[in-house]
Structures are given as C-alpha cells and as structure tokens.
Coordinates of C-alpha atoms in Angstrom, one line a residue:
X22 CA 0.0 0.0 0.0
X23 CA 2.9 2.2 0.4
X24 CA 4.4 2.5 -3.0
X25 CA 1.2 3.7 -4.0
X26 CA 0.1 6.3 -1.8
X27 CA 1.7 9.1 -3.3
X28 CA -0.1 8.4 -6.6
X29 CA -3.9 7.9 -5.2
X30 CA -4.8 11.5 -6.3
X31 CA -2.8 13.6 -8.7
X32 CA -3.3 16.8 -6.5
X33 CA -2.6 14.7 -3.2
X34 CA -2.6 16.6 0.1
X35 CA -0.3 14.4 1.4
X36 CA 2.3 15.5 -1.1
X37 CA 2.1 18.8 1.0
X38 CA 1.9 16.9 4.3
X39 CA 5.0 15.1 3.4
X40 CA 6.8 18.2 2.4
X41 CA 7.1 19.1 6.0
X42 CA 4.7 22.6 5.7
X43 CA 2.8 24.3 8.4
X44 CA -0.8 24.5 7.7
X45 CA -2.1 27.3 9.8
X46 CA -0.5 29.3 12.1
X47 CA -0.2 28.7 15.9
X48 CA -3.6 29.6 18.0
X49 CA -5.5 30.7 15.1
X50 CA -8.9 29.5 14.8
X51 CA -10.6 27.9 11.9
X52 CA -13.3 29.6 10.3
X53 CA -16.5 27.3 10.5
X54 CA -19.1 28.7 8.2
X55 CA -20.5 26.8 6.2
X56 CA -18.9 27.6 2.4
X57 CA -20.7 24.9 0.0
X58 CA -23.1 22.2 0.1
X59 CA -22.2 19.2 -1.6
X60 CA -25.2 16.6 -1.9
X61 CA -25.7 15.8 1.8
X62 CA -22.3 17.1 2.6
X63 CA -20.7 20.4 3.4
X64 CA -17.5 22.2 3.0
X65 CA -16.4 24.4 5.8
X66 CA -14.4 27.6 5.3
X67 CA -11.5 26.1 7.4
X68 CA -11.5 22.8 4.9
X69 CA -10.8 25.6 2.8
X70 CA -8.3 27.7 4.5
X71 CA -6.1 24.3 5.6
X72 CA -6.3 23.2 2.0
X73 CA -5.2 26.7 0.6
X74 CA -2.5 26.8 2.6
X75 CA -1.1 23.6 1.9
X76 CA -1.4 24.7 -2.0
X77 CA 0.4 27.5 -1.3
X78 CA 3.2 26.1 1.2
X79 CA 3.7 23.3 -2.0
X80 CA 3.6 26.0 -4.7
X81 CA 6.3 27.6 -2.9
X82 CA 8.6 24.4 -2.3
X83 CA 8.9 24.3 -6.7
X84 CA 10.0 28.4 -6.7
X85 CA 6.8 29.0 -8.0
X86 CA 5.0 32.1 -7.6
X87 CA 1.4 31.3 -6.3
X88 CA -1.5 32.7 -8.1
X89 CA -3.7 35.5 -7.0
X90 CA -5.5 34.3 -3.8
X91 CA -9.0 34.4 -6.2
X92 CA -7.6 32.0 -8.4
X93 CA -6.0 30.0 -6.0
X94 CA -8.8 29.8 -4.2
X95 CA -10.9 28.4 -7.1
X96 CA -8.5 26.2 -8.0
X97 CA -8.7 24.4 -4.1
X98 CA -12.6 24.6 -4.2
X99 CA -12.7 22.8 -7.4
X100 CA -10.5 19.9 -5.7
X101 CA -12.1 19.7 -2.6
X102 CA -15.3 19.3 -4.4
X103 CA -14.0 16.5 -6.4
X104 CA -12.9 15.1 -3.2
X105 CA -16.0 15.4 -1.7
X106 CA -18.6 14.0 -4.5
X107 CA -15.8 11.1 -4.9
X108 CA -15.9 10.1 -1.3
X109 CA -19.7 10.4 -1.4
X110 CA -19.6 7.8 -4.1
X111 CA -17.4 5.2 -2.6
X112 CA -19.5 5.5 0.5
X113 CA -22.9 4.8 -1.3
X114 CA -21.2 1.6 -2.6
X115 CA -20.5 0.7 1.1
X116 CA -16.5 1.3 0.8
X117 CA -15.3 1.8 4.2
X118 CA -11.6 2.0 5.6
X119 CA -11.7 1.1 8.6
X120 CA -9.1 2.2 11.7
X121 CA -6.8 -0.7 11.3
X122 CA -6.4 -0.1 7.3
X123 CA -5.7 3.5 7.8
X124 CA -3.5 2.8 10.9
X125 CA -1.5 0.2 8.8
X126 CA -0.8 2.9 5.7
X127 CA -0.1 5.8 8.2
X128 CA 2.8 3.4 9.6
X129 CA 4.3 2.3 6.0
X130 CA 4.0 6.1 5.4
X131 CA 5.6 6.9 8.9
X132 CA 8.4 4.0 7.6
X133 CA 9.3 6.1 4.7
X134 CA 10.3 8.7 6.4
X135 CA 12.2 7.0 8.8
X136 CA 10.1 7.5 11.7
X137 CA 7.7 5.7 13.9
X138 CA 3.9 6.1 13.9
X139 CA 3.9 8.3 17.0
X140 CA 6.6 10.4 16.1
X141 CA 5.4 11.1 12.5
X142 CA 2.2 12.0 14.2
X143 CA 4.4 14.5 16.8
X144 CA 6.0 16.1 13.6
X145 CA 3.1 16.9 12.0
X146 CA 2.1 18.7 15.4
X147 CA 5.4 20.4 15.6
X148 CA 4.4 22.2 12.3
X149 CA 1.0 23.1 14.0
X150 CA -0.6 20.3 11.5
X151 CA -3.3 18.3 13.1
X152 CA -2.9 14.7 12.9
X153 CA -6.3 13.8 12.8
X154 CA -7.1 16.0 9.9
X155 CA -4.0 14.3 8.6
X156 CA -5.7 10.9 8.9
X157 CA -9.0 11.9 7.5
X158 CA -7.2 13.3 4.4
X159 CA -5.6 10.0 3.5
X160 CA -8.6 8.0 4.5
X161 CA -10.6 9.7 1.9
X162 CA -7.9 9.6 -0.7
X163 CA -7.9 5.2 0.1
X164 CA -11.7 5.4 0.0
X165 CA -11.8 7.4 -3.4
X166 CA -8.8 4.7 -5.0
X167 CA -11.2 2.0 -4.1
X168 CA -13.8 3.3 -5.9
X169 CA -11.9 4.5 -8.9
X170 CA -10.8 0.5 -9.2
X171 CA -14.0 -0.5 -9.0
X172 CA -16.1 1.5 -11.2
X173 CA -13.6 2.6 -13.6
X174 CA -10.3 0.7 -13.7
X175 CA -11.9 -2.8 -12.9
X176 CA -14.4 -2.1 -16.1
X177 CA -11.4 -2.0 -18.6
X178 CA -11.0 -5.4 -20.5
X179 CA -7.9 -5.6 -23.0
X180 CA -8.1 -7.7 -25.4
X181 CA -4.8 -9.9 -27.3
X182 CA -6.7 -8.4 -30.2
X183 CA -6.5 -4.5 -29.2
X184 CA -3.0 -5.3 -28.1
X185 CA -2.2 -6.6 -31.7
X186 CA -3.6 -3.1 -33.7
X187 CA -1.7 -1.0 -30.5
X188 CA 1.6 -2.5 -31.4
X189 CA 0.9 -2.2 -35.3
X190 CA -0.1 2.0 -34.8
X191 CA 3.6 1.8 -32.9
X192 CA 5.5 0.3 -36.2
X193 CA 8.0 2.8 -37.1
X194 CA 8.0 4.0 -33.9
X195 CA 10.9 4.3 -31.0
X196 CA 10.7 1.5 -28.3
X197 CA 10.4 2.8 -24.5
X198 CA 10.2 6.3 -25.6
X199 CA 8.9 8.2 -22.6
X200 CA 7.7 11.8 -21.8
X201 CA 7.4 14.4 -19.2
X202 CA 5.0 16.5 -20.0
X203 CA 3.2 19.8 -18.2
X204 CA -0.5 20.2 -19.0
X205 CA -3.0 23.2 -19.4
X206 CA -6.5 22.1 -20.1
X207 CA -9.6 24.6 -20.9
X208 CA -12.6 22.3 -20.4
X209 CA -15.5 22.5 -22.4
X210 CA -18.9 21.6 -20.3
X211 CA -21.7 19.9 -22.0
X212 CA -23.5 21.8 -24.3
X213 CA -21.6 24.8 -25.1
X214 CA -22.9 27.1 -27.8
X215 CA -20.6 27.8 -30.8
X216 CA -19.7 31.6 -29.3
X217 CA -18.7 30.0 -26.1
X218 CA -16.9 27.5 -27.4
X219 CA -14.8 30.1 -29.7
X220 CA -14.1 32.5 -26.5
X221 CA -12.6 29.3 -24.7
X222 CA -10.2 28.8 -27.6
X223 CA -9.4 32.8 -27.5
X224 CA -8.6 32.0 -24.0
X225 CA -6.2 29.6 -24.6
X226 CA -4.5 30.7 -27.6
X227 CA -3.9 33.7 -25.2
X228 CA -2.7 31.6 -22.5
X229 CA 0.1 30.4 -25.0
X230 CA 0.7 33.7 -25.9
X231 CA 1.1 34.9 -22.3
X232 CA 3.9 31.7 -22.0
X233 CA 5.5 31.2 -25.1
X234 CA 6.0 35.0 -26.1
X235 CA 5.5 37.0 -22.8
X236 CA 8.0 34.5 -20.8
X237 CA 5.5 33.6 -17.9
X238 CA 5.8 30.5 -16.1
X239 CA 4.2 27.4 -17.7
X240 CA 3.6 26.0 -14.0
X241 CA 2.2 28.9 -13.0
X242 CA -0.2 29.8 -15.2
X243 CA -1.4 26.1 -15.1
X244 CA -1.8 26.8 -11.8
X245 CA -4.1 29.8 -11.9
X246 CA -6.0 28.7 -15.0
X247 CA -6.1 24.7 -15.7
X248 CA -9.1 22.9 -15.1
X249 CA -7.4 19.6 -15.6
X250 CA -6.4 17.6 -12.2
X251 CA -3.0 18.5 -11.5
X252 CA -3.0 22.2 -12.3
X253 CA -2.2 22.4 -8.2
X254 CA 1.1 20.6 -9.2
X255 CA 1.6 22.9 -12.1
X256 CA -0.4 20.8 -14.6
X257 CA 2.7 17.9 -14.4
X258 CA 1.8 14.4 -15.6
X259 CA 5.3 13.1 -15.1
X260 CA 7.3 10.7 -16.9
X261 CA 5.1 8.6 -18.7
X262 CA 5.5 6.3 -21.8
X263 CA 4.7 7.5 -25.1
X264 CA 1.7 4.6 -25.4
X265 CA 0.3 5.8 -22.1
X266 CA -0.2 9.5 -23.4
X267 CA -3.5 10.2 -24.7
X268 CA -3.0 9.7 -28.7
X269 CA -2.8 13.9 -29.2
X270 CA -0.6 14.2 -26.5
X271 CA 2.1 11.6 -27.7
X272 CA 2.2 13.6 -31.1
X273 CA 2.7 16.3 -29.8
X274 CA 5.3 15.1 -27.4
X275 CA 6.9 13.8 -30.4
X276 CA 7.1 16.5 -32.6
X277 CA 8.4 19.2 -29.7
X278 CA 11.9 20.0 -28.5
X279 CA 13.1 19.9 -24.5
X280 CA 11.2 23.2 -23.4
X281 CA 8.5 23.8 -26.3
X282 CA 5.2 24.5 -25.5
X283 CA 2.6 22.7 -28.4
X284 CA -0.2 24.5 -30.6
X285 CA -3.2 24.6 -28.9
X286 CA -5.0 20.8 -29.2
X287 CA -8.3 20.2 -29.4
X288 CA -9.5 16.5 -27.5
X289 CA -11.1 15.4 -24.8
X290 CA -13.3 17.7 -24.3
X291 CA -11.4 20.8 -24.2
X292 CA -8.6 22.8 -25.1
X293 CA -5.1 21.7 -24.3
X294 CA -1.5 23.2 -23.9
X295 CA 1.4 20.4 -23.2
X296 CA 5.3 21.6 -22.6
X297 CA 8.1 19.0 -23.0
X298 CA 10.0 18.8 -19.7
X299 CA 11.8 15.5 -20.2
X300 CA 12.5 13.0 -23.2
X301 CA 13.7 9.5 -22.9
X302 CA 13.8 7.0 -24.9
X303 CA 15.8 3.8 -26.9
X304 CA 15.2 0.1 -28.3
X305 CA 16.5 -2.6 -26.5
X306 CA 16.8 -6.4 -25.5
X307 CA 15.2 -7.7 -22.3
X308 CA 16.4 -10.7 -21.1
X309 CA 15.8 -12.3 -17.8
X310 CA 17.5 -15.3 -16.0
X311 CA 15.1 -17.9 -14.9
X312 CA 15.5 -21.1 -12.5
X313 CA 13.8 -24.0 -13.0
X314 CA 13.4 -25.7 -9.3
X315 CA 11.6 -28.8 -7.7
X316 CA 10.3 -28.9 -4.6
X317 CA 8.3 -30.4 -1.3
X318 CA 6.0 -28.6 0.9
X319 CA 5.0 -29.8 4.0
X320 CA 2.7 -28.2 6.1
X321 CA 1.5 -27.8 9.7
X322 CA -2.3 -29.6 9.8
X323 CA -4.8 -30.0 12.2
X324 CA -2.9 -33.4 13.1
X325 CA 0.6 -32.5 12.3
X326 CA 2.4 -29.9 14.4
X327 CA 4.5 -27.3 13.0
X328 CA 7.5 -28.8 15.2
X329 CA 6.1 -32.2 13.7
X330 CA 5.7 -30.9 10.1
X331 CA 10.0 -29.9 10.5
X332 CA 10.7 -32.8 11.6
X333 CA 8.9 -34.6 8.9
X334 CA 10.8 -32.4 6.7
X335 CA 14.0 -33.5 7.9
X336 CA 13.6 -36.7 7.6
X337 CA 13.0 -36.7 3.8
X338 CA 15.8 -34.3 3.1
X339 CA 18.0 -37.7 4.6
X340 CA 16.6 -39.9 2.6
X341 CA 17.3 -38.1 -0.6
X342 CA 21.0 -37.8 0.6
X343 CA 21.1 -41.2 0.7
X344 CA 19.6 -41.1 -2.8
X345 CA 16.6 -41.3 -3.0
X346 CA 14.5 -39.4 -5.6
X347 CA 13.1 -35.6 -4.7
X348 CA 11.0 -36.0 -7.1
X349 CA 9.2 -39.3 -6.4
X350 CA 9.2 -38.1 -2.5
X351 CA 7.4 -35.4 -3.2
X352 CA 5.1 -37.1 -6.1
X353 CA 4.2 -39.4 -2.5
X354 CA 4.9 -36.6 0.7
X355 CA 4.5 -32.6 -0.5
X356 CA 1.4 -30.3 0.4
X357 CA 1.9 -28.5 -2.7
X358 CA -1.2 -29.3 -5.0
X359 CA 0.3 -26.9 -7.8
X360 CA 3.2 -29.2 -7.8
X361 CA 2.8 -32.4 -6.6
X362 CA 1.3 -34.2 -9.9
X363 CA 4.3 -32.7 -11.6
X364 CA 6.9 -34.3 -8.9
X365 CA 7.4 -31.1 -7.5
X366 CA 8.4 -29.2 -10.9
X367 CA 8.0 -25.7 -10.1
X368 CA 8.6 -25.1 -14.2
X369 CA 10.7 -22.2 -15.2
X370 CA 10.7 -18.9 -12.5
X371 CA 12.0 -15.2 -13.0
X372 CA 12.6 -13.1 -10.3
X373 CA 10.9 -11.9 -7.6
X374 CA 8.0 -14.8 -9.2
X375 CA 8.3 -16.7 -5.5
X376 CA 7.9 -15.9 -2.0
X377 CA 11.3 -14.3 -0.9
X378 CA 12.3 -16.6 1.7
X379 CA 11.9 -19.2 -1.0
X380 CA 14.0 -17.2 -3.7
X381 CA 16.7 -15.9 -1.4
X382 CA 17.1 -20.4 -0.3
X383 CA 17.1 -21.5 -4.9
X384 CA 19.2 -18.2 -5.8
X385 CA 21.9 -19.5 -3.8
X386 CA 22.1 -23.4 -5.3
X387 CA 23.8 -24.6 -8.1
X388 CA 21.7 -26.8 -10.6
X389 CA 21.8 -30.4 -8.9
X390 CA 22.4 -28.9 -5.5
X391 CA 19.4 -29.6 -2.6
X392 CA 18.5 -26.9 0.3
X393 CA 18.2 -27.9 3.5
X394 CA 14.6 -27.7 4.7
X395 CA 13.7 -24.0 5.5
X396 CA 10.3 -22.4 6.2
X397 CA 8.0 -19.8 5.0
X398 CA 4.5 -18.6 5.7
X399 CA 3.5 -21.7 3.6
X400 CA 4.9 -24.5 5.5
X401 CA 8.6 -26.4 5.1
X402 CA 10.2 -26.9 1.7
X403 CA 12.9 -29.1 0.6
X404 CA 14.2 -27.1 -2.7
X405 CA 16.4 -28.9 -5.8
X406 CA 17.1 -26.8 -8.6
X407 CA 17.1 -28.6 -12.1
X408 CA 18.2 -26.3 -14.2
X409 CA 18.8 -22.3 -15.0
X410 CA 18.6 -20.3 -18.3
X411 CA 18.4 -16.6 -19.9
X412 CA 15.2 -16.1 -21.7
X413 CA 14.7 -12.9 -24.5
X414 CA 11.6 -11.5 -23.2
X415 CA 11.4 -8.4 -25.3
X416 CA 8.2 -9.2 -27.2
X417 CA 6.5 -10.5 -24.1
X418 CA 7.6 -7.3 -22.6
X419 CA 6.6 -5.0 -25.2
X420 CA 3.1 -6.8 -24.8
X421 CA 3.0 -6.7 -21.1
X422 CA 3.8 -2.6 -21.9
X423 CA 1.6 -2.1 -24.6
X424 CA -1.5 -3.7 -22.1
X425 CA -0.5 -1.4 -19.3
X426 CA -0.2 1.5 -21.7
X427 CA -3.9 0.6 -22.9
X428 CA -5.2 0.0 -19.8
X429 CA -3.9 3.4 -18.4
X430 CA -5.0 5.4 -20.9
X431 CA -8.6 4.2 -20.9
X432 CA -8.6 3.9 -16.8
X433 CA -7.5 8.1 -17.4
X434 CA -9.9 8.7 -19.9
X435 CA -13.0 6.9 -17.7
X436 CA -12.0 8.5 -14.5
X437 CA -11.8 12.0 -16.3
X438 CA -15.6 11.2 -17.9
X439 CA -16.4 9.1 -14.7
X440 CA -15.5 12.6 -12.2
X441 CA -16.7 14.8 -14.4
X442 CA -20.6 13.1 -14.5
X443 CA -20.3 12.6 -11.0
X444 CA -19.7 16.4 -10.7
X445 CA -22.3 17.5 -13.0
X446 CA -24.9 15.0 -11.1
X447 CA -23.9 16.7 -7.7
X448 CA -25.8 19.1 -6.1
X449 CA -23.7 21.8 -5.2
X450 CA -24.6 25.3 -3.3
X451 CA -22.7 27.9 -2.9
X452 CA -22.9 29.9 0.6
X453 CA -20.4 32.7 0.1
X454 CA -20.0 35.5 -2.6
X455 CA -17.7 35.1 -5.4
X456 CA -17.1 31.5 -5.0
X457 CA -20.1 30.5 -7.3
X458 CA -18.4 29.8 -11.0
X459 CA -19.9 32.0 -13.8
X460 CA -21.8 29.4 -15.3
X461 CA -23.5 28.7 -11.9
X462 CA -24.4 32.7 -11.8
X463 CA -28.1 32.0 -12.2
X464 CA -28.9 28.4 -10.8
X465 CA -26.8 26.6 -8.4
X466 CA -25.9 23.3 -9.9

C-alpha cells in the first residue's frame, strides 16, 4: 500500500503533508461557516483555509510564484469538491476503511520517512498540523482509489486483439520512448454554444501567448488557470510512456523539442497546452534469468504440528542424501497441489516470481544442488534446482507494456468522464460570494 500512496490522487494533500509545511498558524482559529453544500455534505471555510494553505506552502517548495488568492482559491474549491462528490460515491457503494487499514498505511508512510507512527504523528504537530485532519485526508484519498478501481479501472477489458492493432499503430515508432509533459487544459462543459466555445479557444491561444511570447511561467499559469487535475502541481503528468499519453498528447510530445510548448490541441473535451520537460527513450533487448526448481511442501495440519511438520521435513531431506529421488518423494509426501502431480516441478521462474524466503534459499544453489529444509508462511520446503537459463523476453515485454499502456490510458480517460458526471450529477450550493463559477451565476448546480 505504500508504494502507492503518493499516486492515489494527482493533487494529493499528502504531497504537502509530506513536504514538512505548516498548515495554519499557531492559535489561530478555523473559520466554520458553512462555504458549499455538496449533496448531503458540506465544505467548511476552514476545509478551505487548511487546504489553501497547503497549495500554497507546496507551490512555494517548486519556486513557483502562487497565483492571485482568487484563483487560488478556485483552483482548491474545485479539488475539494472533487474530493467530496468522490468520497460520497465510494461511501454509497458501502466502501469503508476502517481504523486498522488506515492505521497500517499511516505506519508504511511513517516508515518512509524513517520514523515511527507516533513520532510522524508528533512532527506533523510540531508544524502546528493536526494529525487527525492528517488521517482523514488520507482516508478519503484510500476510500476514493477503491472506488476508482472498481467502477472505472476494474471495467477495462484488454483484449490480445487490441494489443495486436496498438503495437501495429507503434510500427515505425521508438521502443520505450517516454515523456514528461506539463499540461493546461480549458474544459468545455456539456453543451456549449458555438460563441462559447470560440471564446474558450481565445482563452487559450492567449494563455500560450502569455507563456510562449511574454516568458510567464508554464507551471504557474497552469496553476491559476487549468481545469485539468494537476494544475495544483503545475499541470505535471510526469514521466510517462509515449503509449500511455492520450493519442494527441504523444504527437505532440513527439514532434516538440526539451522546453517547447505545443499548438493549442483540441480533444477530450477541451482545449489543451502540453510543454516537454523530459525526453527518454531507446530500443533494446530484455532478457531475464530464470531457475527451473523442484520442490516439497510440508505443512503444519490439524494433526501435524508445526514442530512435527520440520521434523517430517527433515527426515526426507535424509533420505534423498542417501539417494533417494526428490521427485518421487514429493510425487508421494508434499502439500503443494500446484506441484505435486508434476513431482514437485515448479517449471521455469523469473525473479521476484516466488515468496522471498523461497527465492533468497534456490538463488543460492547450483543446478543439482538440494536446500536444507527451511520455512515460510506456507509450511517447510525441501528445494532442488534442475536447471537455470536466460530467456529474451522483449516481445513479451513490449506486450505486457503495450496492455498497461492501454489499460492506463482508458482507466484516465474513464475516470476524467467518470468525475466529471459525478460532478455534473452533484448538487452543489454555494454559501459565500464570489465563490459560485460564472456558469452557476443563475442556478446553483
């Protein structure tokens, strides 16, 4: 759960949490009016200060100039909506995380910072951060992953098929080539008259205008203006491959130099603006070393101790040093069923394809040599390996890429249309002046 935290939401709190910033200052009060009704929900105008700050304290950690507090304060309302209508969602489809599943992330995250629970918890007070708003942050960010797997990501089917006409549109094209890319988008909502439409693209052509020949800050203006989901983060999508970009994107990316900004696109439902941070890219081989083991399991029962199961264990490992066959012993004696019909042939194994205990124990035979019985969290094994060899895995590689690549762009694509109706379905009220958006000017949404 760790290694993914970071990436639950692209405008994370926690990335501002993490940075080591000070929310509000010491003895201030929040402000607890009310400022927007969300469905059955509300949105307090502290939810708002905290969250403001935090935007700010992270703007200022990448030498970025915030925006005008207006904007900037748009730009947080828009998110914490999202948020809100999100966790809504995943809590009408009866996704809860409970105390021990938040308690267990908050320690992996402690972990990575080298601290305990407690004292992670005594930092964040330090820095006048309250812990428990802390904890709610990241519960809601779990609960709103969960959903996002279930309704959108766990709906995506890709076929051999659409792998086949994905790797033929690649022909021609540079394996592994990936892209950093910053990202301005202009949404259009549903419905937008012609006139509307052409004062968005106005907009935007002046945005690129204000960037590419007036020298301002790509990251800022995203920033102040984006509507897409990282504009908090300066509209970054970070180093992706070129198959994982949406189709405009990666020829755009392709055509521009380190530091260009593109023509204004037009996809997705809006207007775009992508800048080329980052290019990498470059064909080459894959190969992987693989071990071809055999084994027997033996496992603790309800009539066989674990005490028992070792000794049991033992005992065979004799017998096959005073030559008898691993592989007929364990046809007769392992607990394996995966194995057992196949006299304990495990087949052919990359790394990292077993348990660890058990890979640490086969990396370090020799083919023909025989472990001594060791343990894991499946019982006690008895390990031969039979053979070892380096397999060229580029093409089943380049598949395995080309799925992911698929599979991310659609699972971006859904959650984009996936937020957006769930925004648009939302009832949302607006309690103080000058938050309402101008399309909302005559009826709350």
């Amino acid at each position: 759960m760790n290694c993914t935290l970071r990436r639950l939401l692209p405008l994370s709190v926690l990335s501002a949490t993490l940075a080591a910033v000070s929310i509000m200052p010491a003895g201030a009060q929040p402000l607890d009016r009310i400022a927007v009704v969300v469905n059955d929900g509300v949105i307090l105008e502290s939810e708002i200060a905290i969250a403001t700050q935090q935007a700010t304290e992270q703007i200022r950690t990448r030498d970025v100039t915030p925006p005008p507090p207006d904007a900037l304060r748009r730009q947080v309302l828009d998110r914490l909506i999202m948020v809100r209508v999100q966790t809504q969602r995943a809590e009408m489809a009866g996704i809860r995380i409970d105390d021990r599943e938040l308690n267990e992330v908050l320690t992996n995250l402690a972990q990575e910072n080298d601290m305990s629970l407690s004292q992670f918890a005594d930092a964040l007070r330090s820095q006048g951060t309250d812990y428990l708003t802390v904890r709610e942050q990241i519960r809601d960010e779990l609960a709103i992953n969960r959903i996002r797997g279930r309704e959108v990501e766990g709906r995506i089917n890709v076929s051999e098929n659409d792998i086949d006409i994905h790797l033929a549109q690649q022909e021609g094209r540079a394996d592994d080539a990936e892209y950093r890319l910053q990202h301005i988008l202009i949404g259009l909502r549903d419905g937008i008259s012609p006139d509307e439409r052409n004062e968005e693209l106005a907009r935007i052509e002046s945005i690129r205008e204000r960037i590419v020949d007036g020298g301002e800050s790509f990251e800022a203006v995203a920033i102040a203006e984006s509507d897409g989901q990282q504009a908090l983060d300066g509209g970054d999508l970070g180093m992706r491959p070129a198959e994982a970009l949406p189709a405009a994107f990666e020829e755009a990316a392709a055509s521009l130099e380190v530091g260009e900004v593109s023509d204004v696109i037009d996809a997705g439902g809006g207007f775009h603006l992508v800048k080329l941070i980052e290019r990498k890219g470059g064909d080459q081989r894959q190969n992987v070393d693989e071990t071809r083991a055999r084994h027997i399991l033996i496992q603790p029962n309800a009539i066989r101790s674990d005490e028992e199961s070792r000794t049991l264990a033992r005992e065979l490992h004799q017998r096959i040093l005073d030559g008898e066959s691993l592989a007929e012993l364990a046809a007769e004696y392992s607990d394996d069923p995966g194995s057992k019909n196949n006299e304990g042939d495990l087949g052919f194994n990359p790394p990292g394809a077993l348990v660890p205990q058990f890979q640490e124990r086969m990396d370090a035979l020799e083919p023909g040599e025989i472990s001594e019985p060791f343990s894991t969290q499946f019982g006690w094994h008895i390990v031969e390996v039979v053979d070892r060899r380096t397999r060229d895995v580029t093409e089943l590689a380049k598949r395995a890429r080309a799925r992911n690549a698929i599979q991310n762009r659609r699972a971006a694509e859904e959650y984009d249309s996936w937020a957006r109706r769930l925004r648009a379905e939302a009832y949302v009220e607006y309690r103080i002046e000058g938050d309402k958006p101008p399309e909302d000017d005559e009826d709350a949404t």
